XYZ file of C-alpha atoms in Angstrom:
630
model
C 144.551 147.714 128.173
C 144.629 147.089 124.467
C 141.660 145.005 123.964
C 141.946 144.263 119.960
C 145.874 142.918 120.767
C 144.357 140.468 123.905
C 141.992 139.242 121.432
C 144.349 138.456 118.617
C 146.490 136.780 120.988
C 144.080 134.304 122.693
C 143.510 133.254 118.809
C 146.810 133.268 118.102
C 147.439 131.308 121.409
C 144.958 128.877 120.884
C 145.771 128.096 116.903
C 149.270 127.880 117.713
C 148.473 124.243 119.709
C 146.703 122.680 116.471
C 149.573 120.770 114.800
C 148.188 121.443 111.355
C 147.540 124.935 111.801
C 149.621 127.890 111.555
C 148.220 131.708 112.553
C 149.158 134.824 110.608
C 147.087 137.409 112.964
C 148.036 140.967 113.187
C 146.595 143.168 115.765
C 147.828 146.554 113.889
C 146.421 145.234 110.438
C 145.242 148.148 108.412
C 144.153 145.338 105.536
C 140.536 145.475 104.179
C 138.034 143.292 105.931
C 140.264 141.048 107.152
C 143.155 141.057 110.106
C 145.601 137.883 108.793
C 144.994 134.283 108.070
C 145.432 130.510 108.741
C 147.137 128.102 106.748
C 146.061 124.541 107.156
C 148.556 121.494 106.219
C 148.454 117.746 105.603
C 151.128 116.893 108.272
C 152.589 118.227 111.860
C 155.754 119.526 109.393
C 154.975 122.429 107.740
C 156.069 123.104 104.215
C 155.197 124.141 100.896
C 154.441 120.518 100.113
C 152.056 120.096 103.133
C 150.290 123.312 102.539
C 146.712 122.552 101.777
C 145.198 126.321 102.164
C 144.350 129.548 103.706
C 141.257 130.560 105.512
C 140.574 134.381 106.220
C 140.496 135.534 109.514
C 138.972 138.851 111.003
C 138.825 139.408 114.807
C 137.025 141.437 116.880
C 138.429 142.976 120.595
C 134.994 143.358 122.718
C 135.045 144.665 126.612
C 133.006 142.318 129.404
C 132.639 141.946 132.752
C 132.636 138.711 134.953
C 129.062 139.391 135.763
C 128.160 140.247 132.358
C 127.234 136.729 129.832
C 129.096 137.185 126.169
C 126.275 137.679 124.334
C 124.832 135.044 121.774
C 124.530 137.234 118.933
C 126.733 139.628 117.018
C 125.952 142.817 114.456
C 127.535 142.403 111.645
C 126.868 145.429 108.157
C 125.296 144.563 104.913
C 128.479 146.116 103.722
C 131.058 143.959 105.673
C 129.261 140.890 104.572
C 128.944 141.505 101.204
C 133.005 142.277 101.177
C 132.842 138.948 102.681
C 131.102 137.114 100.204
C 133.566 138.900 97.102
C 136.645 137.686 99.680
C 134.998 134.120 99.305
C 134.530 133.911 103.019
C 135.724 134.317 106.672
C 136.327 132.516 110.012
C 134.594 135.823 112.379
C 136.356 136.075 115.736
C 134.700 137.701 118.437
C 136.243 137.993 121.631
C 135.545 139.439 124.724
C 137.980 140.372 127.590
C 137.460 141.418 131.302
C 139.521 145.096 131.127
C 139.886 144.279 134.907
C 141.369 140.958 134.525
C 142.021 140.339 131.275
C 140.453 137.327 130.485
C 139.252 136.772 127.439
C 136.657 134.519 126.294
C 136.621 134.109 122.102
C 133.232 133.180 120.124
C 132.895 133.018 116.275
C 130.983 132.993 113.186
C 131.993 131.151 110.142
C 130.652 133.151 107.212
C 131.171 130.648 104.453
C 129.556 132.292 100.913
C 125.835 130.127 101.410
C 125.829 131.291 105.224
C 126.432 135.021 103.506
C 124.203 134.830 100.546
C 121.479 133.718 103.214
C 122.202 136.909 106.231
C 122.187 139.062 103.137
C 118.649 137.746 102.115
C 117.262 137.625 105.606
C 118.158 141.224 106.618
C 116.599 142.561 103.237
C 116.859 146.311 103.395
C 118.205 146.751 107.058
C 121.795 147.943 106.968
C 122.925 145.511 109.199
C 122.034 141.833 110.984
C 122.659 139.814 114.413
C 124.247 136.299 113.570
C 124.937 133.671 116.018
C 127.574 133.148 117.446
C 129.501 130.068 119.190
C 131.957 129.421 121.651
C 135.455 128.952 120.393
C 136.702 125.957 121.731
C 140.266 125.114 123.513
C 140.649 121.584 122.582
C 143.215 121.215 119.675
C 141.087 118.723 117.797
C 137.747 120.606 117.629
C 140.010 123.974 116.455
C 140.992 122.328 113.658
C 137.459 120.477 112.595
C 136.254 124.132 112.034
C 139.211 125.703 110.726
C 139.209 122.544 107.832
C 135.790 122.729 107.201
C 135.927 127.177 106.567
C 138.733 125.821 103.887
C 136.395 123.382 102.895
C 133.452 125.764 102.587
C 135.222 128.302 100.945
C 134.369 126.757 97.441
C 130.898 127.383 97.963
C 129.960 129.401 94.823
C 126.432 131.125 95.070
C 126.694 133.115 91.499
C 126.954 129.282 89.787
C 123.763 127.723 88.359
C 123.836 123.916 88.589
C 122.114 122.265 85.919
C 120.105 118.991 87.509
C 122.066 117.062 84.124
C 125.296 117.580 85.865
C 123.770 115.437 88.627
C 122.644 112.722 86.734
C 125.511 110.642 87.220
C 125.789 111.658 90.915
C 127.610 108.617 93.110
C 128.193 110.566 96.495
C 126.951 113.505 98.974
C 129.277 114.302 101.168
C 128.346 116.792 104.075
C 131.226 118.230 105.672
C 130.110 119.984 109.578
C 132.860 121.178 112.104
C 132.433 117.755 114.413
C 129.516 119.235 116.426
C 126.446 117.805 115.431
C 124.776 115.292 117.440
C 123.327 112.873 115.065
C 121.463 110.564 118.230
C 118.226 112.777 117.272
C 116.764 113.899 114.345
C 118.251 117.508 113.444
C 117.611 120.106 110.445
C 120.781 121.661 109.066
C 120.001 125.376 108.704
C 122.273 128.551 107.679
C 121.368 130.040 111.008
C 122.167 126.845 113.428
C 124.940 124.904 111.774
C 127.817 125.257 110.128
C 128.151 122.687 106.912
C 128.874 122.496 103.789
C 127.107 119.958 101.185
C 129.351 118.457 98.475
C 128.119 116.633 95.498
C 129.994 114.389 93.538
C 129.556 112.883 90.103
C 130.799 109.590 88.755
C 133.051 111.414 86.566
C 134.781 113.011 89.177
C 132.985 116.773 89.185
C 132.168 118.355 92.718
C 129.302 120.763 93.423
C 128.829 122.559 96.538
C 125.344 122.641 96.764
C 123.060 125.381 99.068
C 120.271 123.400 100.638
C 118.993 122.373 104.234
C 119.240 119.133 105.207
C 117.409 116.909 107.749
C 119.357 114.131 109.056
C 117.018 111.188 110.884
C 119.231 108.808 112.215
C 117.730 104.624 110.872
C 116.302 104.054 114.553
C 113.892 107.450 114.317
C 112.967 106.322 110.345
C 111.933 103.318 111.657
C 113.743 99.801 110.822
C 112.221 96.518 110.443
C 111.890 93.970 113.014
C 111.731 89.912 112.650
C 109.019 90.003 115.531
C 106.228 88.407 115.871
C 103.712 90.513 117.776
C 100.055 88.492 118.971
C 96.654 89.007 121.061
C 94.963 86.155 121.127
C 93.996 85.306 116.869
C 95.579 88.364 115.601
C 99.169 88.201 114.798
C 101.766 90.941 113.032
C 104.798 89.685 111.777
C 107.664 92.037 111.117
C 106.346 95.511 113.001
C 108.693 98.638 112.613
C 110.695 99.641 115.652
C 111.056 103.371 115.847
C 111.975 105.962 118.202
C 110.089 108.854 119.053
C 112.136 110.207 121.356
C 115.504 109.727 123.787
C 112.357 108.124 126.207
C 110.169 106.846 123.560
C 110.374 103.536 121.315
C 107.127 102.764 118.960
C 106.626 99.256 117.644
C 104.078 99.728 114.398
C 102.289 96.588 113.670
C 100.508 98.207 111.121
C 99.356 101.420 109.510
C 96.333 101.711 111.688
C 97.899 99.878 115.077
C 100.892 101.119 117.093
C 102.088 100.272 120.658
C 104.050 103.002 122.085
C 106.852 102.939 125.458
C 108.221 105.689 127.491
C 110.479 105.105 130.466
C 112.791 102.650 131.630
C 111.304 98.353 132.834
C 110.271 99.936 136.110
C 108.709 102.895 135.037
C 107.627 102.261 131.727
C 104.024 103.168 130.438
C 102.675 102.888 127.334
C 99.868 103.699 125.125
C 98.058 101.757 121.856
C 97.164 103.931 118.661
C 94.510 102.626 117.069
C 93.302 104.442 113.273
C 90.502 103.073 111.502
C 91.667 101.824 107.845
C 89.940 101.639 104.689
C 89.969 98.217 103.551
C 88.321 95.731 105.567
C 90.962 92.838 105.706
C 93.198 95.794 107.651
C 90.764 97.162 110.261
C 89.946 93.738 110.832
C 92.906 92.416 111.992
C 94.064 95.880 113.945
C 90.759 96.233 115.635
C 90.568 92.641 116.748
C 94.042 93.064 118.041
C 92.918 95.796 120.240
C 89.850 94.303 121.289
C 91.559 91.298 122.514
C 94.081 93.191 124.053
C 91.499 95.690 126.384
C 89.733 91.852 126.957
C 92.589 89.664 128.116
C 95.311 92.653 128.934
C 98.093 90.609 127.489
C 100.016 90.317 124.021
C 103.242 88.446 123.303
C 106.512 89.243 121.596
C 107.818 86.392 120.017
C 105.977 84.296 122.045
C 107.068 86.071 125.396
C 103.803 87.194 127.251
C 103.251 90.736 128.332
C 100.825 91.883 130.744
C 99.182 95.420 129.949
C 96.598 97.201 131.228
C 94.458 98.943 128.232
C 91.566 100.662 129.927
C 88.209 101.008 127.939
C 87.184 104.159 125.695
C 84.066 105.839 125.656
C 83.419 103.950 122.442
C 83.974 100.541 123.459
C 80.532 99.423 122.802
C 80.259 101.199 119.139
C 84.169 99.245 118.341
C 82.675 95.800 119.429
C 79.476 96.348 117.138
C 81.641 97.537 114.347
C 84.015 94.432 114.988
C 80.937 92.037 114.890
C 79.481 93.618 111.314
C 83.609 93.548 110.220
C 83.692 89.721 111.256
C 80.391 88.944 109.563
C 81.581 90.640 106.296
C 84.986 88.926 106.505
C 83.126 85.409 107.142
C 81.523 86.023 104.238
C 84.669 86.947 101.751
C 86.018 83.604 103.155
C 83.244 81.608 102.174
C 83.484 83.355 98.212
C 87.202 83.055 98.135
C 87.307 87.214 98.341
C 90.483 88.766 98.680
C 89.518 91.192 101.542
C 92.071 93.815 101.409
C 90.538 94.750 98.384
C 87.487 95.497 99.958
C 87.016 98.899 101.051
C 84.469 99.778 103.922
C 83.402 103.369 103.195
C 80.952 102.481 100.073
C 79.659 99.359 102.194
C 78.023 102.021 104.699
C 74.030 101.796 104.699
C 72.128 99.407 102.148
C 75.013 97.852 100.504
C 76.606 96.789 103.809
C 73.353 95.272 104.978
C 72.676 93.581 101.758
C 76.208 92.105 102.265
C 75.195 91.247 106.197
C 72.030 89.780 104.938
C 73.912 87.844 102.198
C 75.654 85.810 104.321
C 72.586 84.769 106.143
C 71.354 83.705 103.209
C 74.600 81.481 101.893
C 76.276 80.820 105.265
C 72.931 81.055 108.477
C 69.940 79.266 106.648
C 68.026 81.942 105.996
C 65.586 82.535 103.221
C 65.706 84.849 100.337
C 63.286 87.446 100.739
C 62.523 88.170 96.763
C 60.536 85.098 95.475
C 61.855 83.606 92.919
C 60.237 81.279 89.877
C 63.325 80.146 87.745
C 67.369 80.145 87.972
C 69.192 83.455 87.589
C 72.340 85.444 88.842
C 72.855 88.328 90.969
C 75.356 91.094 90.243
C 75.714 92.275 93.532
C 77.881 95.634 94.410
C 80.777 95.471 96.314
C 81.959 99.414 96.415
C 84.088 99.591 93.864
C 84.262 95.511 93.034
C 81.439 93.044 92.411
C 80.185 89.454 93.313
C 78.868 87.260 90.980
C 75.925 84.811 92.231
C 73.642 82.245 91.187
C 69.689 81.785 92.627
C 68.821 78.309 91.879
C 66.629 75.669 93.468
C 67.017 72.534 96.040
C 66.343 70.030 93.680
C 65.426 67.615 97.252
C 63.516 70.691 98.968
C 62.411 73.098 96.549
C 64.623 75.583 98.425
C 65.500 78.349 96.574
C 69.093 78.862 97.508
C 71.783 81.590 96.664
C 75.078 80.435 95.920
C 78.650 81.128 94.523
C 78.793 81.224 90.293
C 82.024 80.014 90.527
C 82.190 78.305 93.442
C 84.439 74.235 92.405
C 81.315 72.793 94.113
C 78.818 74.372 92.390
C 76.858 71.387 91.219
C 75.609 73.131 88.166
C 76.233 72.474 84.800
C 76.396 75.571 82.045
C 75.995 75.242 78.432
C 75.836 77.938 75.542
C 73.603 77.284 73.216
C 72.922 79.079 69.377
C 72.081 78.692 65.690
C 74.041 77.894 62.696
C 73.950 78.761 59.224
C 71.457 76.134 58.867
C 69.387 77.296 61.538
C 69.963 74.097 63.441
C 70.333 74.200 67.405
C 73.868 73.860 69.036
C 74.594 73.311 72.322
C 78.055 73.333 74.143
C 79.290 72.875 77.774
C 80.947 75.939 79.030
C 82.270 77.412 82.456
C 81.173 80.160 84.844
C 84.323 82.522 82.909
C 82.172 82.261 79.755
C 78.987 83.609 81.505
C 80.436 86.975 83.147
C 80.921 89.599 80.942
C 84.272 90.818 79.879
C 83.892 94.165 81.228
C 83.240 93.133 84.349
C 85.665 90.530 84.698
C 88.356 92.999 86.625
C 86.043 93.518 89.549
C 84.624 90.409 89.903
C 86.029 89.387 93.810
C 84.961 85.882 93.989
C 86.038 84.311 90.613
C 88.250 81.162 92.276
C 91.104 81.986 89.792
C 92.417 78.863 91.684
C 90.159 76.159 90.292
C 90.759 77.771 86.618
C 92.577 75.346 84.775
C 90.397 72.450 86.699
C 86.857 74.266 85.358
C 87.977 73.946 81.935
C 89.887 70.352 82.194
C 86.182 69.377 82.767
C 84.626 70.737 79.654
C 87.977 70.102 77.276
C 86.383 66.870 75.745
C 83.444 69.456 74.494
C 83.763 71.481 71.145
C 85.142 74.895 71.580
C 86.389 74.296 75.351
C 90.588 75.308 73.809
C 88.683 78.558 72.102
C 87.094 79.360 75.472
C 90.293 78.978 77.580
C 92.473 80.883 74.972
C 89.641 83.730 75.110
C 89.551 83.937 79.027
C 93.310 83.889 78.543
C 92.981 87.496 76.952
C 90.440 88.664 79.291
C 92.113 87.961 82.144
C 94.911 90.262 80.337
C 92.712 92.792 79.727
C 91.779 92.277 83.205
C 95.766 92.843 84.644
C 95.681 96.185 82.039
C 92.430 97.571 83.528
C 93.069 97.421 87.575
C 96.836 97.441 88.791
C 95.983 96.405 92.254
C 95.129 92.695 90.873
C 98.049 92.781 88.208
C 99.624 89.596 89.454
C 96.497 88.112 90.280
C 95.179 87.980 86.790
C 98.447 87.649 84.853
C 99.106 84.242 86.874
C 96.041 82.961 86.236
C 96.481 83.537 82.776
C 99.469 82.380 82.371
C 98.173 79.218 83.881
C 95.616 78.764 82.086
C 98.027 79.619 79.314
C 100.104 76.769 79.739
C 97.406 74.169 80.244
C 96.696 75.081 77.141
C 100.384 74.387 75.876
C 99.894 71.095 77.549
C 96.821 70.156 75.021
C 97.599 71.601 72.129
C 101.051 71.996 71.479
C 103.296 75.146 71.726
C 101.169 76.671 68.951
C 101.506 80.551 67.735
C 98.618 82.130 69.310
C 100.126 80.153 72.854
C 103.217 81.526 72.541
C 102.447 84.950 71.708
C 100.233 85.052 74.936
C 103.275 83.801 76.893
C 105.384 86.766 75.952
C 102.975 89.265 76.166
C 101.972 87.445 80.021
C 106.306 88.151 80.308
C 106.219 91.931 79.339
C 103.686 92.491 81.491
C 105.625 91.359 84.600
C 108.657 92.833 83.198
C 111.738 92.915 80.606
C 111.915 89.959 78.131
C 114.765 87.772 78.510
C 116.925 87.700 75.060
C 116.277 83.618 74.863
C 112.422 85.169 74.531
C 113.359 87.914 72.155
C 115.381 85.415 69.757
C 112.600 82.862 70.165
C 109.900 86.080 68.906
C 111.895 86.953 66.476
C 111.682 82.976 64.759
C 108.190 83.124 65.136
C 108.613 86.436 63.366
C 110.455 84.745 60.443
C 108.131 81.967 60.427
C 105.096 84.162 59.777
C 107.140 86.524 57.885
C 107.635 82.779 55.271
C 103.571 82.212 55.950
C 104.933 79.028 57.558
C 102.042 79.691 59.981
C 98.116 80.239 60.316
C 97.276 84.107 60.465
C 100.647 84.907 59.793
C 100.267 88.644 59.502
C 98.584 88.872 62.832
C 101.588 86.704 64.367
C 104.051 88.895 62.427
C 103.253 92.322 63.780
C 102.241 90.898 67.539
C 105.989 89.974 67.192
C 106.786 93.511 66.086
C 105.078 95.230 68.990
C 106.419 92.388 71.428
C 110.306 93.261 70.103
C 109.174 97.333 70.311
C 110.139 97.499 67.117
C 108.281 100.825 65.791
C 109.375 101.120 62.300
C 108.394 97.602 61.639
C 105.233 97.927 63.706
C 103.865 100.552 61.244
C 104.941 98.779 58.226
C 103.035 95.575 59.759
C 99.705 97.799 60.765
C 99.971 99.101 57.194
C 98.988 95.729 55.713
C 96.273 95.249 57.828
C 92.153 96.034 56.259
C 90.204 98.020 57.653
C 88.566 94.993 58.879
C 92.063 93.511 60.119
C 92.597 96.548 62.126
C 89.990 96.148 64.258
C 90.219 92.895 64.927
C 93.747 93.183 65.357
C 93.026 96.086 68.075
C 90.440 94.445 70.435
C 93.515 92.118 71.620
C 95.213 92.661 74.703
C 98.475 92.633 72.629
C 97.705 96.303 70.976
C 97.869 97.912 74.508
C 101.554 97.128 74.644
C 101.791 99.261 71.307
C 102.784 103.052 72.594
C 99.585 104.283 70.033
C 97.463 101.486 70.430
C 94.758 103.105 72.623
C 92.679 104.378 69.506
C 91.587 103.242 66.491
C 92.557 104.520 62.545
C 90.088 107.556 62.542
C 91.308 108.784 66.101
C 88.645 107.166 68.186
C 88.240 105.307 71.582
C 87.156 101.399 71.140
C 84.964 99.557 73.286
C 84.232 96.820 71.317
C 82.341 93.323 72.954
C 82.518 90.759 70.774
C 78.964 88.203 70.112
C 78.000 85.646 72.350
C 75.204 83.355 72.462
C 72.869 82.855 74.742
C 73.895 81.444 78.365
C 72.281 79.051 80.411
C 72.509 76.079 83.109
C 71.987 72.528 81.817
C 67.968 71.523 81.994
C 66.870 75.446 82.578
C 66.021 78.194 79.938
C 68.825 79.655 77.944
C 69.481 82.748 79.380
C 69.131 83.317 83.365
C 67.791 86.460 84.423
C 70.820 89.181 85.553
C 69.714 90.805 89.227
C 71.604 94.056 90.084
C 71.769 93.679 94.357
C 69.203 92.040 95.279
C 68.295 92.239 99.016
C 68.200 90.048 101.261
C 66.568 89.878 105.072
């Protein structure tokens, strides 16, 4: 029995039943490294118009018996392979036939040029390798998925170098497999598993064949976004991510820290909750109490649906509950201060500070007295981790209670002036706000400033001298502010621009305003060109010292339009003096070199204050670094 002819046949046999396909496969070829090839066409009619290419062929006569399973793997030389790779690739028959009966049962290989360049790397100095190898299949349609996509591969080009610049413009990856893959699961696309090829394309119409692995994660295992609305009792999560785990498994994630997991089928079904302690106290607030009130009640709803749950108790239950009690005392007192509490992060509140938070708010929210005596108003700088509160001591006028309470709370019931000497020596005195009293530097991490009631707490002091000089001045800290800590960007650069505009409202749309408006704009993003033209009249009105400070206002404008040849002109005509006035605004941060001044170094300039006080006290209230509290 001639085994090699059996074999070419039952290739031959089953090619000849692909429409597109037609088999050139001789038995007796004496041709190197390969025994024939297959053409592949566009249509059923074969011709030279149809003819879309030619994939190499090389098959292999093997002798089984019934008992005996074709094995999975197949030997293939360092030498044949690297012929291979010069030949730009081969569909590898292997077929085995029953000498008895003379059945034969074909497997293959497709050595495409990144499948080759990989065997020859993994064997490294061994002569020769075992590749997989798969079951060739009967059915017409799955023939001629993998003889298209060995065509396809066959452009694969491992000497080429692709520069990352020809990918810039890329506009589409296009993987090209042999209509195998499963893609209801996650899968990795390795050399050794798959067959595939990896095709990028350019906008201008270049395609790369490109050798890398691939993991394909179908949307439902990444994870896709609900409209849910997921409860226990207070807590709510509105739009959890549904993802599967597995073909049993679905997991609904309320939250970073909280996730409800369900394997099985309605009857069946159990589940589990994952619970992970985050950092920021707003967070593990709202995911702990969710858990808590699901062990307590054993029910949470879906929309509104109910659903009854069994979560049995942990070892730890008693340690959660204490830590949920200290978390809800902390969080009652961010409420009362108008404290953001996601920005609050728990592991520096561990030991004294947390208890002089916990015995903060039984000063300012359970009665209780302050332990430290006190003999005359003053504020309290108390840590926060990373942030700070701001507080005032200051006593019951009706009970002589001395009483902690919020600087900037809109119901403080204090009044605060600034008082200082003029030329003449006389004694001023102005109303002010809380703003004026915190120092610039610590502005940024100041958690309870009630950026809300802003534009109300200077309304109430405008009628005073200096109130518009104030505002405008918090107006550039609160900049500063947005420059110094990203995570309150927004926060500050609303308020400012706020602030900003009740400003406009008094005083006109005057230079200073509008330069603070744009710079506000850049900050949140690109200027619109109705903003650029308007900064570019301003430009030409200080440029025409149509204007007050009109060199100031001229190279703001420069840095605002990013103009850099005109910026260093402007600078140029600035003093000494000029300079570093010029470069303790906010608006010199948005200029690329602005971060230091002429001679090179870093600024940290605080401009002069006078002294600070509350109305009918002394002038300037003691500062307390955390004190404590019972």
């Amino acid at each position: 029995m001639d085994v090699e002819m059996l074999a070419v046949y039952e290739i031959g046999h089953r090619v000849s039943k692909c429409p597109h396909l037609k088999a050139f496969i001789d038995s007796n070829d004496k041709t190197l490294l390969t025994d024939g090839h297959i053409d592949v066409h566009s249509s059923e009619s074969h011709s030279k118009e149809t003819f879309e290419g030619r994939v190499n062929v090389q098959v292999k006569g093997r002798t089984a018996t019934v008992s005996t399973k074709p094995p999975r793997t197949f030997a293939i030389t360092k030498t044949d392979l690297t012929g291979y790779l010069k030949n730009h690739s081969v569909l590898y028959f292997i077929v085995f036939v029953n000498p008895r009966t003379g059945k034969a049962i074909p497997s293959y290989v497709l050595l495409n040029p990144f499948k080759i360049q990989f065997l020859i790397r993994k064997m490294g100095r061994k002569s020769r390798i075992g590749v997989n190898i798969k079951r060739f299949p009967s059915d017409p349609a799955k023939i001629e998925d993998i003889i298209k996509l060995a065509l396809q591969s066959a452009a694969e080009n491992p000497a080429a170098r692709i520069d990352l610049k020809q990918l810039k413009d890329l506009s589409r990856i296009t993987l090209y497999t042999d209509g195998s893959l499963n893609l209801d699961a996650p899968v990795r696309l390795t050399r050794d598993d798959f067959d595939f090829t990896l095709v990028f394309e350019t906008s201008g119409g270049m395609a790369l064949s490109v050798d890398e692995e691939l993991v394909i994660t179908p949307p439902e295992y990444v994870g896709e976004p609900t409209e849910l609305s997921v409860a226990s009792g207070d807590f709510e999560f509105r739009n959890p991510t549904r993802r599967r785990v597995d073909r049993d498994t679905v997991e609904l994630e309320l939250s970073d820290g909280l996730k409800l997991r369900r394997t099985g089928t309605d009857q069946a079904a159990t589940g589990s909750v994952s619970l992970t302690m985050r950092e920021t106290l707003r967070e593990r607030f709202n995911d702990l109490g969710f858990y808590l009130t699901c062990v307590d009640d054993q029910v949470f709803s879906i929309d509104g649906i109910e659903n009854r749950v069994q979560v049995a108790s942990c070892d730890d239950q008693q340690d959660l509950r204490e830590h949920f009690e200290y978390l809800t005392t902390l969080m009652s007192l961010c409420d009362h201060l108008g404290v953001n509490s996601s920005l609050v992060e728990l592991e520096p509140l561990e030991g004294k500070r947390g208890r002089q938070l916990v015995g903060l708010h039984g000063v300012m929210l359970g009665g209780e007295e302050i332990s430290v005596a006190h003999h005359e108003p003053g504020r309290i700088l108390q840590p926060m981790g990373r942030w700070s509160l701001q507080l005032l001591v200051a006593q019951d006028s009706a009970k002589g209670k001395w009483l902690c309470r919020d600087l900037f709370h809109p119901e403080l019931g204090q009044q605060f002036v600034m008082s200082w000497e003029d030329e003449a020596g006389e004694l001023q005195i102005t109303r002010v706000t809380p703003y004026e009293i915190v120092d610039r530097e610590h502005l940024p991490f100041t958690l309870n400033l009630h950026l809300d009631n802003l534009v109300n707490a200077y309304n109430d002091i405008f009628e005073y001298p200096g109130a518009a000089d104030y505002a405008n001045a918090t107006v550039l800290n609160l900049i500063r502010a947005a420059d110094v800590v990203e995570v309150r960007k927004s926060e500050f650069l609303d308020a400012a621009f706020s602030l900003n505009n009740w400003l406009v409202s008094k005083q006109g749309d005057l230079p200073n305003h509008q330069i603070n408006h744009w710079q506000i704009a850049v900050r949140k993003g690109q200027l619109r060109q109705d903003q650029r033209l308007e900064i570019r009249s301003l430009k030409g009105q200080a440029s025409r010292h149509e204007i007050d400070n009109p060199l100031f206002a001229e190279t703001a404008c420069a840095i605002l339009l990013g103009d850099e040849e005109e910026i260093a002109y402007c600078l140029s005509r600035l003093d000494e003096a000029q300079l570093v006035q010029f470069q303790d605004w906010p608006i010199w941060d948005l200029h690329s070199a602005g971060k230091t001044s002429k001679d090179g170094s870093q600024r940290v300039d605080e401009p002069s204050r006078g002294d600070l006080g509350l109305t009918g006290g002394p002038d300037c209230p003691h500062e307390r670094s955390g004190v404590p509290f019972p």
